[in-house]
Structure formats: C-alpha cells, structure tokens
Amino acid sequence: MASLIRLKKEVENSSGYTTKFTFTGANEAHLLAKEIGEAGIGVILTPSRPFPGTWESRRILPGPPLIEHSAISVLHANGVKVGLGVEEQWDARNLRFAIGWAALEANGRLTKADALALGSINLEVLLGLEMENSDLVATKGGGIVDFEGKVVAIISTTQGK
C-alpha cells in the first residue's frame, strides 16, 4: 500500500492530473491511515470485521473489546472514505448487520448517516458508479442497521419496482 501511495503521488505530480485509487481488502490500512487519507485514497474493507486467519493478516486492528478503536473508526478519523465489502455473494444479505457492528464498534465516532454510507453511497463513490440511486427501504421494529429491524418493503427505480 505504501508503494502505491508513493506511485500515486509521483504520477499526479508529473502529470498534473488526479488519479483515483481504491484499496480493497486492506486489513492493514489502519497502519497507513494518515497517509491514505492525505493521498485521497479510499478503502473497501473486506471482510468488514477482520480476523487473522492467515499469516498475512496478522497485523489487523481487532477493535473492541480488545482495543478502543476499530479499523473503520481509525480510517474515518483520518478522512478516508471507507466502504464495507463482502467476500462471497451470499454475504451481501448480511451487510446491514456488518454496518450495525461497525457503528457499535465505533463507540459514537460514526453518525448514523456515516454508518449507512459504509454500505451504500461510499461504495458507489469508491467503485466509480455514476448512477443516481433513489431506492427506498422501509423497515419495521427498528432501523435498517438495528438488529431488531425487519425489511418490509423496497421501492427501487433501478429495478423498476
């Protein structure tokens, strides 16, 4: 990641144009959060709650209750646009729970709008999607990121429903 940050700066300085970078996976992005934020690079964390399953992922930031900050809160505090990714297609249905966990682990450092953006508008921006999204999701018994909330209706202009 450090090499890519330097490369981005070199290209932008020599060409005069701004380039867009997004790191995905990025379980160790918290180590370079300040530099990533200064470079204007976004991060899609995959998985949203890292686990040191391999040797390469040994330097994760485990978050509460082991330490006060999560990777999301550290990146957000440094001005990095963060999105939550999924490893498998079936895991997309659990994204709202991942957003809820991220909000809980941030200990109030993320607003509700910031938390919702992790799985919606931030991903669109990080992936360069240029379409207007005006979908409406109605829940019952709680909000979209509350564990008690149940989705009861969706109005989607992109799906024609």
PDB file of C-alpha atoms in Angstrom:
ATOM      1  CA  MET A   1       0.000   0.000   0.000  1.00  0.00           C
ATOM      2  CA  ALA A   2       2.835   2.389   0.837  1.00  0.00           C
ATOM      3  CA  SER A   3       4.376   1.857  -2.614  1.00  0.00           C
ATOM      4  CA  LEU A   4       1.054   2.558  -4.318  1.00  0.00           C
ATOM      5  CA  ILE A   5       0.603   5.755  -2.291  1.00  0.00           C
ATOM      6  CA  ARG A   6       4.046   6.944  -3.426  1.00  0.00           C
ATOM      7  CA  LEU A   7       3.278   5.927  -7.022  1.00  0.00           C
ATOM      8  CA  LYS A   8       0.001   7.877  -6.963  1.00  0.00           C
ATOM      9  CA  LYS A   9       1.794  10.996  -5.710  1.00  0.00           C
ATOM     10  CA  GLU A  10       4.529  10.668  -8.350  1.00  0.00           C
ATOM     11  CA  VAL A  11       2.030  10.215 -11.195  1.00  0.00           C
ATOM     12  CA  GLU A  12      -0.093  13.140 -10.042  1.00  0.00           C
ATOM     13  CA  ASN A  13       2.937  15.406  -9.598  1.00  0.00           C
ATOM     14  CA  SER A  14       4.383  14.580 -13.006  1.00  0.00           C
ATOM     15  CA  SER A  15       1.145  14.580 -14.996  1.00  0.00           C
ATOM     16  CA  GLY A  16      -0.831  17.258 -13.195  1.00  0.00           C
ATOM     17  CA  TYR A  17      -3.897  15.018 -13.215  1.00  0.00           C
ATOM     18  CA  THR A  18      -5.640  13.489 -10.237  1.00  0.00           C
ATOM     19  CA  THR A  19      -5.866   9.709 -10.197  1.00  0.00           C
ATOM     20  CA  LYS A  20      -8.413   7.674  -8.312  1.00  0.00           C
ATOM     21  CA  PHE A  21      -7.282   4.733  -6.196  1.00  0.00           C
ATOM     22  CA  THR A  22      -9.298   2.380  -4.009  1.00  0.00           C
ATOM     23  CA  PHE A  23      -7.761  -0.317  -1.848  1.00  0.00           C
ATOM     24  CA  THR A  24      -9.869  -3.400  -1.291  1.00  0.00           C
ATOM     25  CA  GLY A  25      -9.290  -5.985   1.386  1.00  0.00           C
ATOM     26  CA  ALA A  26      -6.861  -3.646   3.127  1.00  0.00           C
ATOM     27  CA  ASN A  27      -6.873  -5.287   6.563  1.00  0.00           C
ATOM     28  CA  GLU A  28      -3.694  -3.369   7.407  1.00  0.00           C
ATOM     29  CA  ALA A  29      -4.878   0.013   6.103  1.00  0.00           C
ATOM     30  CA  HIS A  30      -5.103   1.382   9.645  1.00  0.00           C
ATOM     31  CA  LEU A  31      -1.286   1.319   9.781  1.00  0.00           C
ATOM     32  CA  LEU A  32      -1.152   3.918   6.970  1.00  0.00           C
ATOM     33  CA  ALA A  33      -4.460   5.677   7.694  1.00  0.00           C
ATOM     34  CA  LYS A  34      -2.948   9.174   7.807  1.00  0.00           C
ATOM     35  CA  GLU A  35      -1.068   8.703   4.525  1.00  0.00           C
ATOM     36  CA  ILE A  36      -4.087   7.103   2.813  1.00  0.00           C
ATOM     37  CA  GLY A  37      -6.296   9.994   3.908  1.00  0.00           C
ATOM     38  CA  GLU A  38      -3.795  12.624   2.732  1.00  0.00           C
ATOM     39  CA  ALA A  39      -3.485  10.888  -0.653  1.00  0.00           C
ATOM     40  CA  GLY A  40      -7.270  10.835  -1.149  1.00  0.00           C
ATOM     41  CA  ILE A  41      -7.380   7.058  -1.495  1.00  0.00           C
ATOM     42  CA  GLY A  42     -10.495   5.135  -0.479  1.00  0.00           C
ATOM     43  CA  VAL A  43     -10.673   1.758   1.235  1.00  0.00           C
ATOM     44  CA  ILE A  44     -13.156  -1.097   0.919  1.00  0.00           C
ATOM     45  CA  LEU A  45     -12.650  -3.312   3.952  1.00  0.00           C
ATOM     46  CA  THR A  46     -13.206  -6.969   3.161  1.00  0.00           C
ATOM     47  CA  PRO A  47     -14.185  -8.563   5.471  1.00  0.00           C
ATOM     48  CA  SER A  48     -15.742  -5.760   7.495  1.00  0.00           C
ATOM     49  CA  ARG A  49     -14.657  -7.354  10.785  1.00  0.00           C
ATOM     50  CA  PRO A  50     -11.153  -8.666  10.146  1.00  0.00           C
ATOM     51  CA  PHE A  51      -9.930 -11.974  11.515  1.00  0.00           C
ATOM     52  CA  PRO A  52      -6.281 -13.094  11.483  1.00  0.00           C
ATOM     53  CA  GLY A  53      -6.929 -16.292   9.550  1.00  0.00           C
ATOM     54  CA  THR A  54      -3.670 -16.147   7.604  1.00  0.00           C
ATOM     55  CA  TRP A  55      -0.145 -15.019   8.360  1.00  0.00           C
ATOM     56  CA  GLU A  56      -0.557 -12.019   6.041  1.00  0.00           C
ATOM     57  CA  SER A  57      -3.462 -10.735   8.148  1.00  0.00           C
ATOM     58  CA  ARG A  58      -1.646 -10.878  11.486  1.00  0.00           C
ATOM     59  CA  ARG A  59      -1.469  -7.080  11.852  1.00  0.00           C
ATOM     60  CA  ILE A  60      -5.190  -6.434  11.863  1.00  0.00           C
ATOM     61  CA  LEU A  61      -6.796  -3.987  14.257  1.00  0.00           C
ATOM     62  CA  PRO A  62      -9.144  -6.229  16.269  1.00  0.00           C
ATOM     63  CA  GLY A  63     -11.323  -3.439  17.655  1.00  0.00           C
ATOM     64  CA  PRO A  64     -13.457  -3.536  20.809  1.00  0.00           C
ATOM     65  CA  PRO A  65     -13.304  -5.087  23.346  1.00  0.00           C
ATOM     66  CA  LEU A  66      -9.584  -5.786  22.839  1.00  0.00           C
ATOM     67  CA  ILE A  67      -8.712  -2.202  21.896  1.00  0.00           C
ATOM     68  CA  GLU A  68     -10.726   1.009  21.803  1.00  0.00           C
ATOM     69  CA  HIS A  69     -10.630   1.706  18.064  1.00  0.00           C
ATOM     70  CA  SER A  70     -11.674  -0.365  15.058  1.00  0.00           C
ATOM     71  CA  ALA A  71     -10.093  -0.137  11.620  1.00  0.00           C
ATOM     72  CA  ILE A  72     -13.194   1.706  10.378  1.00  0.00           C
ATOM     73  CA  SER A  73     -13.049   4.334  13.107  1.00  0.00           C
ATOM     74  CA  VAL A  74      -9.296   4.908  12.606  1.00  0.00           C
ATOM     75  CA  LEU A  75      -9.679   5.291   8.841  1.00  0.00           C
ATOM     76  CA  HIS A  76     -12.748   7.520   9.213  1.00  0.00           C
ATOM     77  CA  ALA A  77     -10.923   9.743  11.730  1.00  0.00           C
ATOM     78  CA  ASN A  78      -8.144  10.250   9.161  1.00  0.00           C
ATOM     79  CA  GLY A  79     -10.527  11.357   6.408  1.00  0.00           C
ATOM     80  CA  VAL A  80     -10.506   8.119   4.439  1.00  0.00           C
ATOM     81  CA  LYS A  81     -13.681   7.231   2.545  1.00  0.00           C
ATOM     82  CA  VAL A  82     -14.475   3.721   3.765  1.00  0.00           C
ATOM     83  CA  GLY A  83     -16.830   1.121   2.334  1.00  0.00           C
ATOM     84  CA  LEU A  84     -17.676  -2.365   3.540  1.00  0.00           C
ATOM     85  CA  GLY A  85     -17.195  -5.208   1.107  1.00  0.00           C
ATOM     86  CA  VAL A  86     -18.269  -8.820   1.076  1.00  0.00           C
ATOM     87  CA  GLU A  87     -16.178 -11.882   0.309  1.00  0.00           C
ATOM     88  CA  GLU A  88     -18.975 -14.065  -1.076  1.00  0.00           C
ATOM     89  CA  GLN A  89     -22.242 -13.180  -2.838  1.00  0.00           C
ATOM     90  CA  TRP A  90     -24.372 -14.728  -0.115  1.00  0.00           C
ATOM     91  CA  ASP A  91     -22.747 -12.442   2.465  1.00  0.00           C
ATOM     92  CA  ALA A  92     -24.282  -9.345   0.859  1.00  0.00           C
ATOM     93  CA  ARG A  93     -27.566 -10.051   2.634  1.00  0.00           C
ATOM     94  CA  ASN A  94     -25.754  -9.582   5.963  1.00  0.00           C
ATOM     95  CA  LEU A  95     -24.296  -6.189   5.018  1.00  0.00           C
ATOM     96  CA  ARG A  96     -26.780  -4.293   7.163  1.00  0.00           C
ATOM     97  CA  PHE A  97     -25.613  -6.285  10.183  1.00  0.00           C
ATOM     98  CA  ALA A  98     -21.985  -5.516   9.312  1.00  0.00           C
ATOM     99  CA  ILE A  99     -22.922  -1.826   9.202  1.00  0.00           C
ATOM    100  CA  GLY A 100     -24.585  -2.196  12.609  1.00  0.00           C
ATOM    101  CA  TRP A 101     -21.459  -3.833  14.063  1.00  0.00           C
ATOM    102  CA  ALA A 102     -19.283  -1.083  12.587  1.00  0.00           C
ATOM    103  CA  ALA A 103     -21.458   1.584  14.208  1.00  0.00           C
ATOM    104  CA  LEU A 104     -21.371  -0.212  17.569  1.00  0.00           C
ATOM    105  CA  GLU A 105     -17.605  -0.692  17.454  1.00  0.00           C
ATOM    106  CA  ALA A 106     -17.058   2.983  16.618  1.00  0.00           C
ATOM    107  CA  ASN A 107     -18.370   3.986  20.070  1.00  0.00           C
ATOM    108  CA  GLY A 108     -20.226   7.053  18.765  1.00  0.00           C
ATOM    109  CA  ARG A 109     -17.484   8.215  16.392  1.00  0.00           C
ATOM    110  CA  LEU A 110     -19.708   7.398  13.392  1.00  0.00           C
ATOM    111  CA  THR A 111     -23.039   9.112  12.877  1.00  0.00           C
ATOM    112  CA  LYS A 112     -25.975   7.059  11.635  1.00  0.00           C
ATOM    113  CA  ALA A 113     -25.529   8.661   8.199  1.00  0.00           C
ATOM    114  CA  ASP A 114     -21.818   7.750   8.211  1.00  0.00           C
ATOM    115  CA  ALA A 115     -22.664   4.161   9.137  1.00  0.00           C
ATOM    116  CA  LEU A 116     -25.273   3.836   6.373  1.00  0.00           C
ATOM    117  CA  ALA A 117     -22.816   5.312   3.870  1.00  0.00           C
ATOM    118  CA  LEU A 118     -20.354   2.463   4.580  1.00  0.00           C
ATOM    119  CA  GLY A 119     -22.586   0.044   2.669  1.00  0.00           C
ATOM    120  CA  SER A 120     -24.180   2.384   0.161  1.00  0.00           C
ATOM    121  CA  ILE A 121     -23.002   5.749  -1.159  1.00  0.00           C
ATOM    122  CA  ASN A 122     -19.358   5.256  -0.150  1.00  0.00           C
ATOM    123  CA  LEU A 123     -19.213   2.033  -2.173  1.00  0.00           C
ATOM    124  CA  GLU A 124     -20.745   3.774  -5.182  1.00  0.00           C
ATOM    125  CA  VAL A 125     -18.163   6.554  -4.981  1.00  0.00           C
ATOM    126  CA  LEU A 126     -15.234   4.188  -4.368  1.00  0.00           C
ATOM    127  CA  LEU A 127     -16.225   1.981  -7.300  1.00  0.00           C
ATOM    128  CA  GLY A 128     -16.855   4.944  -9.603  1.00  0.00           C
ATOM    129  CA  LEU A 129     -20.555   4.312 -10.161  1.00  0.00           C
ATOM    130  CA  GLU A 130     -22.218   7.313 -11.754  1.00  0.00           C
ATOM    131  CA  MET A 131     -25.868   6.329 -11.445  1.00  0.00           C
ATOM    132  CA  GLU A 132     -28.399   8.086  -9.262  1.00  0.00           C
ATOM    133  CA  ASN A 133     -29.716   5.806  -6.540  1.00  0.00           C
ATOM    134  CA  SER A 134     -33.129   6.704  -5.221  1.00  0.00           C
ATOM    135  CA  ASP A 135     -34.129   3.374  -3.692  1.00  0.00           C
ATOM    136  CA  LEU A 136     -36.292   3.421  -0.583  1.00  0.00           C
ATOM    137  CA  VAL A 137     -36.155   0.691   2.063  1.00  0.00           C
ATOM    138  CA  ALA A 138     -38.872   0.501   4.731  1.00  0.00           C
ATOM    139  CA  THR A 139     -38.261  -1.351   7.981  1.00  0.00           C
ATOM    140  CA  LYS A 140     -40.457  -2.401  10.887  1.00  0.00           C
ATOM    141  CA  GLY A 141     -39.402  -2.809  14.501  1.00  0.00           C
ATOM    142  CA  GLY A 142     -36.161  -0.831  14.164  1.00  0.00           C
ATOM    143  CA  GLY A 143     -33.896   0.916  11.700  1.00  0.00           C
ATOM    144  CA  ILE A 144     -32.026  -0.581   8.778  1.00  0.00           C
ATOM    145  CA  VAL A 145     -28.889  -1.137  10.882  1.00  0.00           C
ATOM    146  CA  ASP A 146     -30.692  -2.213  14.049  1.00  0.00           C
ATOM    147  CA  PHE A 147     -30.629  -5.911  14.725  1.00  0.00           C
ATOM    148  CA  GLU A 148     -34.355  -5.814  15.544  1.00  0.00           C
ATOM    149  CA  GLY A 149     -35.339  -4.125  12.253  1.00  0.00           C
ATOM    150  CA  LYS A 150     -37.047  -6.192   9.576  1.00  0.00           C
ATOM    151  CA  VAL A 151     -37.215  -5.046   5.960  1.00  0.00           C
ATOM    152  CA  VAL A 152     -40.880  -4.957   4.945  1.00  0.00           C
ATOM    153  CA  ALA A 153     -40.753  -3.116   1.594  1.00  0.00           C
ATOM    154  CA  ILE A 154     -38.347  -1.858  -1.048  1.00  0.00           C
ATOM    155  CA  ILE A 155     -39.074   0.676  -3.767  1.00  0.00           C
ATOM    156  CA  SER A 156     -36.378   0.606  -6.412  1.00  0.00           C
ATOM    157  CA  THR A 157     -36.223   2.777  -9.506  1.00  0.00           C
ATOM    158  CA  THR A 158     -33.252   0.778 -10.781  1.00  0.00           C
ATOM    159  CA  GLN A 159     -35.236  -2.468 -10.600  1.00  0.00           C
ATOM    160  CA  GLY A 160     -38.405  -0.881 -11.985  1.00  0.00           C
ATOM    161  CA  LYS A 161     -40.444  -1.833  -8.922  1.00  0.00           C
TER     162      LYS A 161
END
